């Protein structure tokens, strides 16, 4: 699995994290998924491992998704980011507009839509399931 894409999910709601992970598992063996439940844990993992994509909730305890996005931009600018939130705001939309390659989805979203967005951002062939 040398060419597998590595995805980190940072989401404090375990049900959502599990659902995303399970959905992305449908495109295996092309992806490896890791999950953490807060931004601080994501930063710690990102300091020791490389990921092609981070899917992060905007509102999390400790380090929120916008702060996480800024840190990823500094330390790993090639990493793609998809922000997800149930609380859309002008601040999030400004951050998305200012960041090339930063994608944004509001909850609730269709897992098939997220899976296709992930595959497009990682430049993988879209597989219809």
PDB file of C-alpha atoms in Angstrom:
ATOM      1  CA  UNK A   1       0.000   0.000   0.000  1.00  0.00           C
ATOM      2  CA  UNK A   2       2.920   2.315  -0.735  1.00  0.00           C
ATOM      3  CA  UNK A   3       0.780   4.697  -2.788  1.00  0.00           C
ATOM      4  CA  UNK A   4      -2.155   4.755  -0.357  1.00  0.00           C
ATOM      5  CA  UNK A   5      -3.504   8.193   0.529  1.00  0.00           C
ATOM      6  CA  UNK A   6      -3.428   9.018   4.236  1.00  0.00           C
ATOM      7  CA  UNK A   7      -6.412  10.819   5.768  1.00  0.00           C
ATOM      8  CA  UNK A   8      -6.749  12.237   9.280  1.00  0.00           C
ATOM      9  CA  UNK A   9     -10.227  12.887  10.685  1.00  0.00           C
ATOM     10  CA  UNK A  10     -10.387  15.386  13.568  1.00  0.00           C
ATOM     11  CA  UNK A  11     -13.962  15.310  14.882  1.00  0.00           C
ATOM     12  CA  UNK A  12     -15.169  15.402  18.486  1.00  0.00           C
ATOM     13  CA  UNK A  13     -18.466  13.632  17.718  1.00  0.00           C
ATOM     14  CA  UNK A  14     -17.571   9.928  17.671  1.00  0.00           C
ATOM     15  CA  UNK A  15     -20.653   8.970  15.643  1.00  0.00           C
ATOM     16  CA  UNK A  16     -19.733  11.399  12.871  1.00  0.00           C
ATOM     17  CA  UNK A  17     -16.072  10.378  12.983  1.00  0.00           C
ATOM     18  CA  UNK A  18     -17.049   6.705  12.772  1.00  0.00           C
ATOM     19  CA  UNK A  19     -19.448   7.350   9.881  1.00  0.00           C
ATOM     20  CA  UNK A  20     -16.855   9.275   7.880  1.00  0.00           C
ATOM     21  CA  UNK A  21     -14.191   6.663   8.560  1.00  0.00           C
ATOM     22  CA  UNK A  22     -16.505   3.825   7.548  1.00  0.00           C
ATOM     23  CA  UNK A  23     -17.554   5.656   4.386  1.00  0.00           C
ATOM     24  CA  UNK A  24     -13.959   6.371   3.365  1.00  0.00           C
ATOM     25  CA  UNK A  25     -13.139   2.736   4.065  1.00  0.00           C
ATOM     26  CA  UNK A  26     -15.259   1.898   1.023  1.00  0.00           C
ATOM     27  CA  UNK A  27     -12.480   3.204  -1.239  1.00  0.00           C
ATOM     28  CA  UNK A  28      -9.785   0.987   0.268  1.00  0.00           C
ATOM     29  CA  UNK A  29      -7.083  -0.142  -0.380  1.00  0.00           C
ATOM     30  CA  UNK A  30      -6.396   3.337  -1.716  1.00  0.00           C
ATOM     31  CA  UNK A  31      -6.760   5.134   1.638  1.00  0.00           C
ATOM     32  CA  UNK A  32      -5.614   4.793   5.222  1.00  0.00           C
ATOM     33  CA  UNK A  33      -7.756   6.625   7.783  1.00  0.00           C
ATOM     34  CA  UNK A  34      -6.801   7.755  11.296  1.00  0.00           C
ATOM     35  CA  UNK A  35      -9.235   9.450  13.705  1.00  0.00           C
ATOM     36  CA  UNK A  36      -8.729  11.793  16.651  1.00  0.00           C
ATOM     37  CA  UNK A  37     -11.358  13.572  18.736  1.00  0.00           C
ATOM     38  CA  UNK A  38      -9.830  17.041  19.144  1.00  0.00           C
ATOM     39  CA  UNK A  39      -7.534  19.547  17.484  1.00  0.00           C
ATOM     40  CA  UNK A  40      -4.688  19.135  19.980  1.00  0.00           C
ATOM     41  CA  UNK A  41      -4.542  15.387  19.276  1.00  0.00           C
ATOM     42  CA  UNK A  42      -4.570  16.157  15.546  1.00  0.00           C
ATOM     43  CA  UNK A  43      -1.611  18.539  15.930  1.00  0.00           C
ATOM     44  CA  UNK A  44       0.297  15.971  17.950  1.00  0.00           C
ATOM     45  CA  UNK A  45      -0.275  13.302  15.306  1.00  0.00           C
ATOM     46  CA  UNK A  46       0.579  15.718  12.495  1.00  0.00           C
ATOM     47  CA  UNK A  47       3.917  16.469  14.174  1.00  0.00           C
ATOM     48  CA  UNK A  48       4.993  12.848  13.796  1.00  0.00           C
ATOM     49  CA  UNK A  49       3.112  11.605  10.717  1.00  0.00           C
ATOM     50  CA  UNK A  50       2.339  12.873   7.226  1.00  0.00           C
ATOM     51  CA  UNK A  51      -1.215  13.032   5.867  1.00  0.00           C
ATOM     52  CA  UNK A  52      -2.470  13.871   2.395  1.00  0.00           C
ATOM     53  CA  UNK A  53      -5.788  15.172   3.718  1.00  0.00           C
ATOM     54  CA  UNK A  54      -7.238  16.359   7.020  1.00  0.00           C
ATOM     55  CA  UNK A  55     -10.996  16.424   7.548  1.00  0.00           C
ATOM     56  CA  UNK A  56     -11.695  18.615  10.566  1.00  0.00           C
ATOM     57  CA  UNK A  57     -14.704  19.843  12.438  1.00  0.00           C
ATOM     58  CA  UNK A  58     -14.616  23.599  12.994  1.00  0.00           C
ATOM     59  CA  UNK A  59     -15.789  23.502  16.618  1.00  0.00           C
ATOM     60  CA  UNK A  60     -13.766  21.164  18.823  1.00  0.00           C
ATOM     61  CA  UNK A  61     -12.435  21.397  22.358  1.00  0.00           C
ATOM     62  CA  UNK A  62      -8.927  22.781  22.754  1.00  0.00           C
ATOM     63  CA  UNK A  63      -7.663  23.664  19.285  1.00  0.00           C
ATOM     64  CA  UNK A  64     -10.570  24.435  16.946  1.00  0.00           C
ATOM     65  CA  UNK A  65     -10.661  23.620  13.243  1.00  0.00           C
ATOM     66  CA  UNK A  66      -9.679  27.119  12.085  1.00  0.00           C
ATOM     67  CA  UNK A  67      -6.600  27.139  14.334  1.00  0.00           C
ATOM     68  CA  UNK A  68      -5.765  23.623  13.177  1.00  0.00           C
ATOM     69  CA  UNK A  69      -6.028  24.782   9.564  1.00  0.00           C
ATOM     70  CA  UNK A  70      -3.573  27.620  10.217  1.00  0.00           C
ATOM     71  CA  UNK A  71      -1.080  25.275  11.886  1.00  0.00           C
ATOM     72  CA  UNK A  72      -1.314  22.760   9.044  1.00  0.00           C
ATOM     73  CA  UNK A  73      -0.702  25.577   6.562  1.00  0.00           C
ATOM     74  CA  UNK A  74       2.521  26.482   8.382  1.00  0.00           C
ATOM     75  CA  UNK A  75       3.896  22.997   8.991  1.00  0.00           C
ATOM     76  CA  UNK A  76       2.504  20.993   6.071  1.00  0.00           C
ATOM     77  CA  UNK A  77       1.267  23.272   3.270  1.00  0.00           C
ATOM     78  CA  UNK A  78       0.802  20.373   0.818  1.00  0.00           C
ATOM     79  CA  UNK A  79      -1.828  18.759   3.065  1.00  0.00           C
ATOM     80  CA  UNK A  80      -5.355  19.299   1.748  1.00  0.00           C
ATOM     81  CA  UNK A  81      -8.057  20.262   4.241  1.00  0.00           C
ATOM     82  CA  UNK A  82     -11.816  19.821   4.350  1.00  0.00           C
ATOM     83  CA  UNK A  83     -13.603  21.704   7.136  1.00  0.00           C
ATOM     84  CA  UNK A  84     -16.978  20.451   8.315  1.00  0.00           C
ATOM     85  CA  UNK A  85     -19.343  22.255  10.640  1.00  0.00           C
ATOM     86  CA  UNK A  86     -22.887  22.458  11.866  1.00  0.00           C
ATOM     87  CA  UNK A  87     -22.319  26.143  12.579  1.00  0.00           C
ATOM     88  CA  UNK A  88     -21.537  28.009   9.374  1.00  0.00           C
ATOM     89  CA  UNK A  89     -20.194  31.495   9.972  1.00  0.00           C
ATOM     90  CA  UNK A  90     -18.725  34.459   8.131  1.00  0.00           C
ATOM     91  CA  UNK A  91     -15.338  33.724   9.746  1.00  0.00           C
ATOM     92  CA  UNK A  92     -15.274  30.182   8.359  1.00  0.00           C
ATOM     93  CA  UNK A  93     -16.355  31.372   4.915  1.00  0.00           C
ATOM     94  CA  UNK A  94     -13.641  34.086   4.911  1.00  0.00           C
ATOM     95  CA  UNK A  95     -11.010  31.496   5.895  1.00  0.00           C
ATOM     96  CA  UNK A  96     -12.162  29.192   3.091  1.00  0.00           C
ATOM     97  CA  UNK A  97     -12.161  32.028   0.561  1.00  0.00           C
ATOM     98  CA  UNK A  98      -8.641  33.099   1.599  1.00  0.00           C
ATOM     99  CA  UNK A  99      -7.139  29.605   1.457  1.00  0.00           C
ATOM    100  CA  UNK A 100      -6.539  27.958  -1.878  1.00  0.00           C
ATOM    101  CA  UNK A 101      -7.500  24.312  -1.732  1.00  0.00           C
ATOM    102  CA  UNK A 102      -9.453  24.567   1.527  1.00  0.00           C
ATOM    103  CA  UNK A 103     -12.862  22.945   1.160  1.00  0.00           C
ATOM    104  CA  UNK A 104     -15.907  23.340   3.375  1.00  0.00           C
ATOM    105  CA  UNK A 105     -19.072  21.313   4.023  1.00  0.00           C
ATOM    106  CA  UNK A 106     -21.948  22.105   6.351  1.00  0.00           C
ATOM    107  CA  UNK A 107     -23.549  19.353   8.429  1.00  0.00           C
ATOM    108  CA  UNK A 108     -25.612  17.426   7.766  1.00  0.00           C
ATOM    109  CA  UNK A 109     -23.956  16.285   4.560  1.00  0.00           C
ATOM    110  CA  UNK A 110     -24.293  13.194   2.420  1.00  0.00           C
ATOM    111  CA  UNK A 111     -21.414  10.766   3.023  1.00  0.00           C
ATOM    112  CA  UNK A 112     -21.296   9.954  -0.701  1.00  0.00           C
ATOM    113  CA  UNK A 113     -20.806  13.658  -1.405  1.00  0.00           C
ATOM    114  CA  UNK A 114     -17.967  13.819   1.130  1.00  0.00           C
ATOM    115  CA  UNK A 115     -16.368  10.666  -0.298  1.00  0.00           C
ATOM    116  CA  UNK A 116     -16.419  12.139  -3.811  1.00  0.00           C
ATOM    117  CA  UNK A 117     -15.007  15.425  -2.518  1.00  0.00           C
ATOM    118  CA  UNK A 118     -12.211  13.515  -0.763  1.00  0.00           C
ATOM    119  CA  UNK A 119     -11.378  11.556  -3.888  1.00  0.00           C
ATOM    120  CA  UNK A 120     -11.395  14.704  -6.023  1.00  0.00           C
ATOM    121  CA  UNK A 121      -9.159  16.595  -3.603  1.00  0.00           C
ATOM    122  CA  UNK A 122      -6.722  13.673  -3.560  1.00  0.00           C
ATOM    123  CA  UNK A 123      -6.946  13.430  -7.354  1.00  0.00           C
ATOM    124  CA  UNK A 124      -8.248   9.874  -7.207  1.00  0.00           C
ATOM    125  CA  UNK A 125     -10.698   8.408  -9.701  1.00  0.00           C
ATOM    126  CA  UNK A 126     -14.248   8.814  -8.413  1.00  0.00           C
ATOM    127  CA  UNK A 127     -15.864   5.442  -7.791  1.00  0.00           C
ATOM    128  CA  UNK A 128     -19.666   5.375  -7.648  1.00  0.00           C
ATOM    129  CA  UNK A 129     -20.944   3.158  -4.828  1.00  0.00           C
TER     130      UNK A 129
END
